[in-house]
Structure formats: structure tokens, C-alpha cells
Short mmCIF file of C-alpha atoms in Angstrom, two decimals:
data_model
loop_
_atom_site.label_atom_id
_atom_site.label_comp_id
_atom_site.label_asym_id
_atom_site.label_seq_id
_atom_site.Cartn_x
_atom_site.Cartn_y
_atom_site.Cartn_z
CA LEU A 1 0.03 0.06 0.03
CA LYS A 2 2.93 2.45 0.87
CA LEU A 3 4.43 1.55 -2.60
CA HIS A 4 1.18 2.24 -4.56
CA LYS A 5 0.78 5.65 -2.42
CA ALA A 6 4.09 6.54 -3.45
CA LEU A 7 3.73 5.71 -7.02
CA GLU A 8 0.62 7.66 -7.28
CA GLY A 9 2.30 10.72 -5.46
CA LYS A 10 4.43 13.89 -6.71
CA SER A 11 7.34 11.79 -6.93
CA GLY A 12 5.72 8.74 -8.42
CA VAL A 13 6.96 9.17 -11.86
CA TYR A 14 10.73 9.35 -10.65
CA LEU A 15 10.04 6.22 -8.04
CA ALA A 16 8.93 4.30 -11.36
CA GLY A 17 11.83 5.40 -13.35
CA ALA A 18 14.42 4.02 -10.59
CA ILE A 19 12.52 0.72 -10.48
CA ARG A 20 12.69 0.44 -14.34
CA ALA A 21 16.22 1.30 -14.67
CA LYS A 22 17.16 -1.65 -12.59
CA PHE A 23 14.65 -4.20 -14.17
CA LYS A 24 14.24 -4.67 -18.18
CA ALA A 25 11.15 -7.09 -17.83
CA ALA A 26 8.80 -8.53 -14.85
CA LEU A 27 7.13 -11.87 -14.93
CA ILE A 28 4.46 -12.19 -12.29
CA ASP A 29 3.79 -16.00 -11.55
CA GLU A 30 0.20 -16.77 -10.15
CA PHE A 31 -1.13 -13.61 -11.21
CA GLN A 32 -4.95 -14.99 -10.62
CA ASP A 33 -3.99 -14.18 -6.60
CA THR A 34 -3.27 -10.66 -7.08
CA ASP A 35 -5.33 -7.63 -6.04
CA PRO A 36 -6.16 -4.41 -7.87
CA VAL A 37 -3.47 -2.64 -6.12
CA GLN A 38 -0.80 -4.89 -6.76
CA TYR A 39 -1.73 -4.90 -10.61
CA ALA A 40 -1.79 -1.03 -10.36
CA ILE A 41 1.68 -1.17 -9.08
CA PHE A 42 2.76 -3.63 -11.86
CA LYS A 43 1.12 -1.44 -14.77
CA LYS A 44 2.55 1.76 -13.38
CA VAL A 45 6.24 0.53 -13.24
CA PHE A 46 6.26 -1.93 -16.23
CA GLY A 47 3.24 -0.79 -18.36
CA THR A 48 5.26 1.15 -20.80
CA GLU A 49 6.73 0.57 -24.59
CA ASP A 50 10.37 0.12 -23.30
CA ARG A 51 9.56 -2.42 -20.77
CA ILE A 52 8.03 -6.22 -20.79
CA LEU A 53 5.42 -7.39 -18.54
CA PHE A 54 4.45 -10.96 -18.35
CA LEU A 55 1.44 -11.81 -16.30
CA ILE A 56 1.40 -15.54 -16.18
CA GLY A 57 -1.87 -17.08 -14.25
CA ASP A 58 -4.96 -19.29 -14.14
CA PRO A 59 -8.30 -17.74 -13.05
CA LYS A 60 -9.63 -21.34 -12.48
CA GLN A 61 -6.92 -21.47 -9.70
CA ALA A 62 -7.96 -18.37 -7.93
CA ILE A 63 -8.23 -19.58 -4.29
CA TYR A 64 -6.91 -16.66 -2.26
CA GLY A 65 -9.78 -14.53 -2.03
CA PHE A 66 -9.58 -14.53 1.74
CA ARG A 67 -6.16 -12.93 1.43
CA GLY A 68 -7.93 -9.99 -0.82
CA ALA A 69 -6.94 -11.59 -4.05
CA ASP A 70 -9.49 -10.40 -6.75
CA ILE A 71 -10.30 -12.38 -9.82
CA PHE A 72 -11.62 -8.97 -11.43
CA ALA A 73 -8.09 -7.80 -11.43
CA TYR A 74 -7.16 -10.58 -13.57
CA MET A 75 -10.12 -9.88 -15.98
CA LYS A 76 -8.99 -6.21 -16.13
CA ALA A 77 -5.32 -7.02 -16.88
CA LYS A 78 -6.73 -9.55 -19.43
CA GLY A 79 -8.41 -6.85 -21.33
CA ASP A 80 -5.42 -4.47 -21.01
CA ALA A 81 -2.97 -6.90 -22.63
CA LYS A 82 -1.80 -6.55 -25.95
CA SER A 83 -1.17 -10.09 -26.53
CA GLN A 84 -2.45 -13.34 -25.14
CA TYR A 85 -0.94 -16.64 -24.83
CA THR A 86 -2.22 -20.11 -23.65
CA LEU A 87 -0.12 -23.43 -22.48
CA ARG A 88 -2.53 -26.12 -23.98
CA GLU A 89 -0.01 -29.04 -23.49
CA ASN A 90 -0.75 -30.95 -20.07
CA TRP A 91 2.32 -33.03 -19.39
CA ARG A 92 1.18 -34.12 -15.96
CA SER A 93 -2.26 -36.10 -16.70
CA ASP A 94 -3.23 -39.20 -18.29
CA PRO A 95 -4.66 -38.46 -21.93
CA ASP A 96 -8.05 -40.22 -21.08
CA LEU A 97 -8.43 -38.04 -17.96
CA ILE A 98 -7.70 -35.02 -19.94
CA ALA A 99 -10.20 -36.01 -22.53
CA ALA A 100 -12.91 -36.56 -19.79
CA ILE A 101 -12.43 -33.28 -18.36
CA ASN A 102 -12.53 -31.67 -21.65
CA ALA A 103 -16.05 -33.36 -22.37
CA VAL A 104 -17.45 -32.22 -19.09
CA PHE A 105 -16.55 -28.47 -19.10
CA THR A 106 -17.48 -28.18 -22.91
CA GLN A 107 -21.07 -28.97 -22.08
CA THR A 108 -21.94 -25.81 -21.54
CA GLU A 109 -21.10 -22.35 -22.87
CA HIS A 110 -19.84 -20.47 -19.84
CA PRO A 111 -18.70 -23.12 -17.39
CA PHE A 112 -16.93 -20.47 -15.13
CA VAL A 113 -19.84 -17.89 -15.56
CA TYR A 114 -17.66 -15.09 -16.89
CA ASP A 115 -17.14 -14.64 -20.64
CA GLU A 116 -13.41 -13.54 -19.55
CA ILE A 117 -12.69 -16.99 -18.01
CA PRO A 118 -13.23 -19.41 -20.93
CA PHE A 119 -12.62 -23.21 -20.80
CA GLN A 120 -9.53 -23.96 -22.87
CA PRO A 121 -9.31 -27.77 -23.72
CA ALA A 122 -6.28 -28.82 -22.92
CA VAL A 123 -3.92 -31.33 -25.31
CA PRO A 124 -2.41 -34.24 -23.83
CA ALA A 125 1.64 -34.20 -24.36
CA GLU A 126 3.32 -37.11 -26.21
CA ARG A 127 4.64 -39.14 -23.41
CA LYS A 128 5.53 -42.73 -22.93
CA ASP A 129 5.74 -42.86 -19.09
CA ILE A 130 2.29 -42.46 -17.97
CA ALA A 131 1.29 -45.30 -15.55
CA ILE A 132 -1.97 -47.12 -16.21
CA LEU A 133 -4.29 -48.41 -13.43
CA ARG A 134 -5.55 -52.04 -14.14
CA VAL A 135 -7.84 -53.95 -12.31
CA ASN A 136 -8.27 -57.72 -13.42
CA GLY A 137 -6.42 -56.72 -16.58
CA GLN A 138 -8.58 -53.87 -17.57
CA SER A 139 -7.94 -50.24 -17.51
CA GLU A 140 -9.74 -48.38 -14.75
CA PRO A 141 -11.49 -45.27 -16.01
CA PRO A 142 -9.51 -42.37 -14.66
CA PHE A 143 -12.32 -40.03 -14.44
CA GLN A 144 -15.52 -41.32 -12.57
CA LEU A 145 -18.66 -39.65 -11.18
CA TRP A 146 -20.48 -41.13 -8.03
CA CYS A 147 -24.20 -40.33 -7.15
CA VAL A 148 -25.77 -40.97 -3.69
CA GLU A 149 -28.96 -42.49 -4.03
CA VAL A 150 -30.60 -40.74 -1.14
CA GLY A 151 -33.73 -43.06 -0.80
CA LYS A 152 -31.80 -46.31 -0.29
CA ILE A 153 -29.69 -44.26 2.65
CA ALA A 154 -32.01 -42.21 4.35
CA GLY A 155 -35.03 -44.09 4.01
CA SER A 156 -36.92 -41.19 2.40
CA GLU A 157 -36.40 -38.81 -0.53
CA LYS A 158 -35.63 -36.21 1.43
CA PRO A 159 -32.39 -34.26 1.27
CA LEU A 160 -29.30 -35.54 3.23
CA ALA A 161 -27.77 -33.36 5.80
CA LYS A 162 -24.43 -32.05 5.02
CA ALA A 163 -22.77 -33.79 7.84
CA LYS A 164 -24.21 -37.11 7.07
CA ALA A 165 -23.53 -36.87 3.20
CA ARG A 166 -19.69 -36.24 4.35
CA GLU A 167 -19.75 -38.98 6.32
CA ILE A 168 -21.15 -41.35 3.50
CA ILE A 169 -18.78 -39.92 0.88
CA SER A 170 -15.96 -40.65 3.05
CA GLN A 171 -17.05 -44.15 4.18
CA ALA A 172 -17.76 -45.00 0.28
CA VAL A 173 -14.25 -43.49 -0.75
CA ALA A 174 -12.31 -45.36 1.84
CA ALA A 175 -14.34 -48.60 0.85
CA GLU A 176 -13.03 -48.15 -2.89
CA ILE A 177 -9.63 -47.84 -1.68
CA SER A 178 -9.89 -50.89 0.20
CA ARG A 179 -11.23 -52.76 -2.62
CA LEU A 180 -8.36 -51.77 -4.79
CA LEU A 181 -5.71 -52.58 -2.33
CA ARG A 182 -7.35 -55.74 -1.19
CA ARG A 183 -6.82 -56.91 -5.01
CA MET A 184 -3.30 -57.35 -4.57
CA GLY A 185 -2.08 -58.95 -7.61
CA GLN A 186 -5.13 -57.79 -9.48
CA ALA A 187 -4.70 -53.96 -9.17
CA TYR A 188 -1.55 -52.76 -10.65
CA THR A 189 0.10 -49.89 -12.70
CA LEU A 190 1.53 -50.46 -16.14
CA ASP A 191 3.93 -48.18 -17.53
CA SER A 192 2.88 -47.43 -21.27
CA SER A 193 6.44 -47.20 -22.41
CA TYR A 194 6.85 -51.08 -21.18
CA GLU A 195 8.04 -51.97 -24.41
CA GLU A 196 11.13 -49.89 -24.25
CA ARG A 197 11.63 -50.44 -20.85
CA ARG A 198 13.02 -53.44 -18.34
CA PRO A 199 12.80 -54.74 -15.75
CA ASP A 200 9.06 -55.83 -15.50
CA PRO A 201 7.25 -52.72 -16.06
CA ILE A 202 4.10 -54.00 -13.70
CA ARG A 203 3.96 -52.48 -9.99
CA TYR A 204 1.18 -53.49 -7.85
CA LEU A 205 -0.95 -50.87 -6.12
CA ARG A 206 0.31 -49.62 -2.56
CA GLU A 207 -1.22 -47.17 -0.10
CA GLY A 208 1.44 -44.56 -0.94
CA ASP A 209 0.13 -44.40 -4.84
CA ILE A 210 -3.40 -42.79 -3.45
CA ALA A 211 -4.24 -39.15 -2.67
CA VAL A 212 -7.53 -37.98 -1.43
CA LEU A 213 -8.28 -34.37 -2.26
CA VAL A 214 -10.72 -32.53 0.34
CA ARG A 215 -12.06 -29.13 0.80
CA THR A 216 -11.38 -28.66 4.41
CA ASN A 217 -9.18 -30.04 7.39
CA ALA A 218 -12.19 -31.10 8.93
CA GLU A 219 -13.02 -33.18 5.92
CA ALA A 220 -9.49 -34.61 5.98
CA ARG A 221 -9.96 -35.85 9.58
CA LEU A 222 -13.18 -37.51 8.56
CA MET A 223 -11.69 -39.11 5.65
CA GLN A 224 -8.67 -40.26 7.90
CA GLU A 225 -11.22 -41.88 10.49
CA ALA A 226 -13.07 -43.91 7.75
CA LEU A 227 -9.56 -45.21 6.45
CA THR A 228 -8.42 -45.87 10.00
CA SER A 229 -11.79 -47.82 10.80
CA LEU A 230 -10.54 -50.15 7.62
CA HIS A 231 -6.83 -50.34 8.77
CA ILE A 232 -5.52 -48.42 5.81
CA PRO A 233 -2.66 -46.02 6.87
CA SER A 234 -3.05 -42.34 5.98
CA VAL A 235 -1.13 -39.35 6.26
CA LEU A 236 -2.87 -35.91 6.75
CA TYR A 237 -1.19 -32.80 5.15
CA SER A 238 -2.80 -30.46 7.49
CA THR A 239 -2.42 -26.82 8.09
CA GLY A 240 -3.28 -27.55 12.04
CA ASP A 241 -1.08 -26.58 14.89
CA LEU A 242 0.84 -28.73 17.02
CA PHE A 243 -0.69 -27.23 20.30
CA ASP A 244 -4.26 -28.16 19.01
CA THR A 245 -3.67 -31.70 18.88
CA HIS A 246 -4.74 -34.80 21.37
CA GLU A 247 -1.11 -35.07 22.16
CA ALA A 248 -0.47 -31.49 23.25
CA ARG A 249 -3.57 -31.98 25.76
CA GLU A 250 -2.11 -35.21 27.20
CA MET A 251 1.39 -33.77 27.33
CA GLU A 252 0.06 -31.03 29.50
CA ARG A 253 -1.77 -33.52 31.97
CA LEU A 254 1.05 -35.94 31.95
CA LEU A 255 3.72 -32.83 32.76
CA ALA A 256 1.59 -31.52 35.68
CA ALA A 257 1.29 -35.00 37.05
CA ILE A 258 5.42 -35.15 37.07
CA ALA A 259 5.46 -31.75 38.41
CA GLU A 260 3.36 -32.57 41.65
CA PRO A 261 4.05 -36.06 41.65
CA GLY A 262 2.37 -36.47 45.30
CA ASN A 263 -1.05 -35.24 44.15
CA GLU A 264 -2.84 -38.31 43.33
CA ARG A 265 -5.81 -36.36 41.47
CA LEU A 266 -3.14 -35.41 39.07
CA LEU A 267 -1.36 -38.71 38.93
CA ARG A 268 -4.64 -40.73 38.01
CA ALA A 269 -5.22 -38.00 35.11
CA GLY A 270 -1.54 -38.45 33.96
CA LEU A 271 -1.55 -42.08 33.85
CA THR A 272 -4.93 -42.32 31.85
CA THR A 273 -3.39 -40.50 28.88
CA ASP A 274 -2.50 -42.72 25.93
CA ILE A 275 1.00 -41.61 26.55
CA MET A 276 1.19 -43.64 29.87
CA GLY A 277 -1.43 -46.10 28.40
CA VAL A 278 -3.06 -47.12 31.93
CA ARG A 279 -6.76 -48.01 31.38
CA GLY A 280 -9.57 -46.53 33.66
CA GLU A 281 -10.45 -50.20 35.16
CA GLU A 282 -6.61 -50.57 35.82
CA ILE A 283 -6.83 -47.20 37.87
CA CYS A 284 -9.56 -48.72 40.09
CA SER A 285 -7.83 -51.99 40.65
CA LEU A 286 -4.54 -49.78 41.70
CA MET A 287 -6.61 -47.74 43.99
CA GLU A 288 -7.08 -51.12 45.95
CA ASP A 289 -3.45 -52.16 45.52
CA GLU A 290 -1.19 -50.33 47.67
CA THR A 291 1.83 -51.46 46.22
CA GLY A 292 0.99 -51.04 42.79
CA TRP A 293 -0.10 -47.41 43.58
CA GLU A 294 3.16 -46.85 45.64
CA ASN A 295 5.23 -48.11 42.59
CA TRP A 296 3.66 -45.32 40.33
CA LEU A 297 4.20 -42.63 42.96
CA VAL A 298 7.87 -43.76 43.36
CA LYS A 299 8.18 -43.43 39.22
CA PHE A 300 6.54 -40.02 39.01
CA LYS A 301 8.93 -38.92 41.67
CA THR A 302 12.01 -40.39 39.77
CA PHE A 303 10.60 -38.48 36.70
CA HIS A 304 10.21 -35.35 38.85
CA ASP A 305 13.75 -35.45 40.19
CA LEU A 306 15.31 -36.16 36.97
CA TRP A 307 13.42 -33.29 35.27
CA ASN A 308 14.54 -30.93 38.30
CA GLU A 309 18.19 -32.02 38.14
CA ARG A 310 18.92 -32.65 34.46
CA GLY A 311 16.46 -30.98 32.33
CA PHE A 312 13.01 -31.59 30.62
CA ILE A 313 14.36 -33.54 27.85
CA ARG A 314 16.64 -35.94 29.70
CA MET A 315 13.55 -36.94 31.90
CA PHE A 316 11.46 -36.90 28.89
CA ARG A 317 13.55 -39.65 26.76
CA TYR A 318 14.01 -41.46 29.83
CA LEU A 319 10.13 -41.82 30.35
CA LEU A 320 9.85 -42.86 26.86
CA ILE A 321 12.09 -45.45 27.18
CA GLN A 322 10.98 -46.91 30.48
CA GLU A 323 7.43 -46.98 29.44
CA LYS A 324 7.95 -48.16 26.18
CA VAL A 325 5.84 -45.26 24.59
CA LEU A 326 6.62 -45.24 21.07
CA PRO A 327 6.27 -48.54 20.38
CA ARG A 328 3.10 -48.86 22.14
CA LEU A 329 1.42 -45.73 20.35
CA MET A 330 3.04 -46.94 17.06
CA SER A 331 0.70 -50.34 17.48
CA LEU A 332 -2.57 -47.85 17.09
CA PRO A 333 -3.97 -47.15 13.81
CA ASP A 334 -2.75 -43.61 13.88
CA GLY A 335 0.34 -44.44 15.53
CA GLU A 336 2.99 -42.78 13.20
CA ARG A 337 0.98 -39.34 13.48
CA ARG A 338 0.97 -39.48 17.32
CA ASN A 339 4.62 -40.34 17.73
CA THR A 340 5.47 -37.69 15.24
CA ASN A 341 3.22 -35.22 17.33
CA LEU A 342 4.68 -36.27 20.80
CA LEU A 343 8.47 -36.06 19.55
CA HIS A 344 7.95 -32.69 18.07
CA LEU A 345 6.34 -31.36 21.27
CA SER A 346 9.01 -32.47 23.12
CA GLU A 347 11.52 -30.90 20.94
CA VAL A 348 9.79 -27.68 21.11
CA LEU A 349 9.48 -27.65 24.77
CA HIS A 350 13.22 -28.55 25.20
CA GLN A 351 14.04 -25.78 22.90
CA LYS A 352 11.90 -23.28 24.80
CA SER A 353 12.89 -24.58 28.39
CA VAL A 354 16.66 -23.93 27.36
CA GLU A 355 16.10 -20.51 25.53
CA LYS A 356 14.02 -19.10 28.22
CA LYS A 357 15.53 -20.96 31.19
CA LEU A 358 12.22 -22.21 32.01
CA GLY A 359 11.90 -24.81 35.35
CA MET A 360 8.88 -26.90 35.74
CA ALA A 361 6.21 -24.53 36.63
CA ASP A 362 7.07 -21.90 34.10
CA LEU A 363 7.39 -24.40 31.06
CA LEU A 364 3.75 -25.97 32.11
CA LYS A 365 2.59 -22.21 32.15
CA TRP A 366 4.06 -21.63 28.68
CA LEU A 367 2.65 -24.95 27.41
CA SER A 368 -0.81 -24.05 28.83
CA GLU A 369 -0.50 -20.27 27.22
CA GLN A 370 0.28 -22.29 23.65
CA ARG A 371 -2.62 -24.55 24.06
CA ASP A 372 -4.91 -21.49 24.72
CA GLY A 373 -3.69 -19.83 21.68
CA SER A 374 -5.06 -16.32 22.70
CA MET A 375 -2.44 -15.30 25.20
CA PRO A 376 0.31 -12.99 24.34
CA GLY A 377 3.38 -14.58 23.06
CA PHE A 378 1.44 -17.14 21.31
CA GLU A 379 3.64 -18.96 18.85
CA GLU A 380 2.24 -21.00 15.66
CA HIS A 381 3.87 -24.50 15.38
CA PRO A 382 2.55 -26.15 12.13
CA LEU A 383 2.20 -30.00 12.31
CA ARG A 384 4.96 -31.86 10.94
CA LEU A 385 4.36 -34.70 8.44
CA GLU A 386 4.74 -38.16 9.45
CA SER A 387 6.08 -40.51 6.78
CA ASP A 388 4.04 -41.01 3.57
CA GLU A 389 5.69 -43.46 1.90
CA ASN A 390 3.32 -46.38 2.67
CA ALA A 391 0.04 -44.45 3.39
CA VAL A 392 -2.95 -42.71 1.40
CA LYS A 393 -2.05 -38.86 1.26
CA LEU A 394 -5.07 -36.90 2.60
CA VAL A 395 -4.46 -33.22 1.00
CA THR A 396 -6.92 -30.14 1.07
CA ILE A 397 -7.08 -28.54 -2.24
CA HIS A 398 -5.03 -25.42 -1.24
CA LYS A 399 -2.28 -27.83 -0.10
CA SER A 400 -2.41 -29.72 -3.51
CA LYS A 401 -2.06 -26.86 -5.79
CA GLY A 402 0.91 -27.69 -7.80
CA LEU A 403 1.25 -31.04 -6.87
CA GLU A 404 1.66 -34.09 -9.21
CA TYR A 405 0.52 -37.47 -8.29
CA PRO A 406 1.17 -40.97 -9.85
#
């Protein structure tokens, strides 16, 4: 905004000239995500006869309206342009998929509402390394539309509630993925250049070959639950924060118990976390078993002393080993995600305790403030990605932009 104001001011001509003196041309990629002010700046500086301005974008990919991007700025720029060029060759997609998408979007005259955003049919590039999915020796159609038969599901012809529809869709997609993976030697990819390549071009389908695109993180989590119920590993490319996770809640409960090992209420809360793995009925039994309960009190006093004398990370590593935490969590359907979050949390807490020289009480207070998210000094910690080699990838449309899948 300051640059735009300066360019429109009394010295704007001199400022634009100074910028032009340094750059002969400007290439603005992802131009569909700009706003009118940004376009005005580009046009003011480089929209002259002696400079070159390339605006590269696709209005169908304009997904950042929440950040101020304005598709009408793209339309205006398109109208101002002296020349227009279109990249028609598609090097990423299966030719049959390209043909199907062309067929769908040429059914109507204005598929994207505005005349300024026409559909340009793509042309598949001449490639020989496209992998083709086959089941029972037959190629699977790369583009399929599924319809939900409301009457059969809801028992009436009334429209489905959105929440129910999302649940049904997630379960149907998970079932289809399970069907393909279960076929073992019958579902495979075949490299179309197999005549020129050795060894055997056939590679059997595995979880890591599959991606599911969703609109929101909530839909991704619903999809993950459906896959987990069928024992299919998945990885969520989430934009969530580390301190919003189940593991962060449990870490706070566990550390509170270690900080006050004589507080039996806190100890019970710490033991019933998934990190410690003590079930509710076991706690009831322990309350009647004086020796067993005393053993846990001694353990937590040991954790407390180790934290106090050697620091947080030494204590936590010792706890992980002594209680066999990581192998136990890994046995759960989403174990890799849990372990990734837990280890990430321990690193962040260790870093903060060293940087700020925080003792038990202060580190617990800092953790509580981060979990609250509204306190001054809140820091964002995006989730790390667990290994995705042998897992179905769950990706929001925003995250998937620009990616390429097998």
C-alpha cells in the first residue's frame, strides 16, 4: 500500500523510473492471486513501451480470496493485454483423464460464469511414461462420477444433511480404496513405455500411490477416520497447529502430574493418557493395590527429580524408554501421527526450556498458554508430516495446488 501511494504521489514518476532502470522485464507468476492495488503497481512501473510485463496465471486456480486476491483484477489485466498466449499441452495427466475433463467442461457455453474465463480444452503431451491403473487386466476409467441414492440411504427422498453426506462420502471412498488395495495382484499400474523399458513394467498398487483431495481439514480428518476404521494407513497434510492436537492436551496432563508427583488426582489424570497407557479399570484396581499404586508414585517422583536435576528432555527421553511409549503408540491405527506429534512437542518444549531457562512451573505455564492460543506470546507451530511412503495422502485443495501424483 505504501509503494502504491508513493507511485501515485508527486514523486511517483521518478520512483517508477528508478525501478525500471534496474529491471528490463517483470514476470508475475500466479497472477490470478493478486489484487487491484498490486496490478496497479505492476502496470505503473512496467506498463510502458520500453519494458516487458508478463502476467502468468489461471483464473480457475484463484483460491486466495480470503487474502484479498481479486479475480476481477485478472479480468481487467486480460482486457489490457496486447497479446495473449495459452499453454495448452498438459504434461502431468493421463490422456483419458484430459479427454474426460474436456468433455465435462465443454457441455456448457460459460462453465466459469464469466466470458473472460473461458474453458480452454487441454491437449495431452506425447509421453510414454504414463502409468495406467489396471484391475483384472482392464484399465480403470480415470474419471468417474459417483451418485448417492438418497432414498436407499436415508429411507426417504428428503435431502441428506451435509454432515451425513460427508460421512457417507468418506466411507464410500475408503471402501473403494480398500477394494483396490485388497485386490493385491489384480490391481496394478502398468508403465505405457513397457516395450522400451526393463525390468518388468508392472508395479502392484500400494497405499502411497493414492491421494484424496478434500475441501477442508475437517473433511480430511473425517476421511482419515474412515480409512483408519478399515486399517488403511493415511497421512494428513494438515495446516493445523501442534498445540491443538490430542497429544498436546495429554502432554499437559502428564507434565502436570510429574511436576506434582504427590498429587494423586493429577497422577490419575496423567496415567490415563494414551502416552502412559493405563486404562480406567486398571486405575480402579490400583486404588485397592497399595503396592502397585506406590510403585507409580515412586516412578513419577523419579521423573520429577530427573526433570529438576537434568532438565526436561533428559527426563522425557527416559520416560519414553522406560514406559515403552513409542512402540505402544505405534501399534495404534494412527500411531505414526501420534509419535510424530509427541516427539515434535518434546523438541519444542526442550528448545523453549533452554532458550528461556524455564523450570517446571514456568514451562507448564508456557505450554498452557500455547494451548490456549489467545494469550500474548502465542507461537504457531505447524504440524510436521509423518512418513507418507506407505500411506494414503489426504490433502486439502489449497495444499494440493501445484502437486503431481502417480
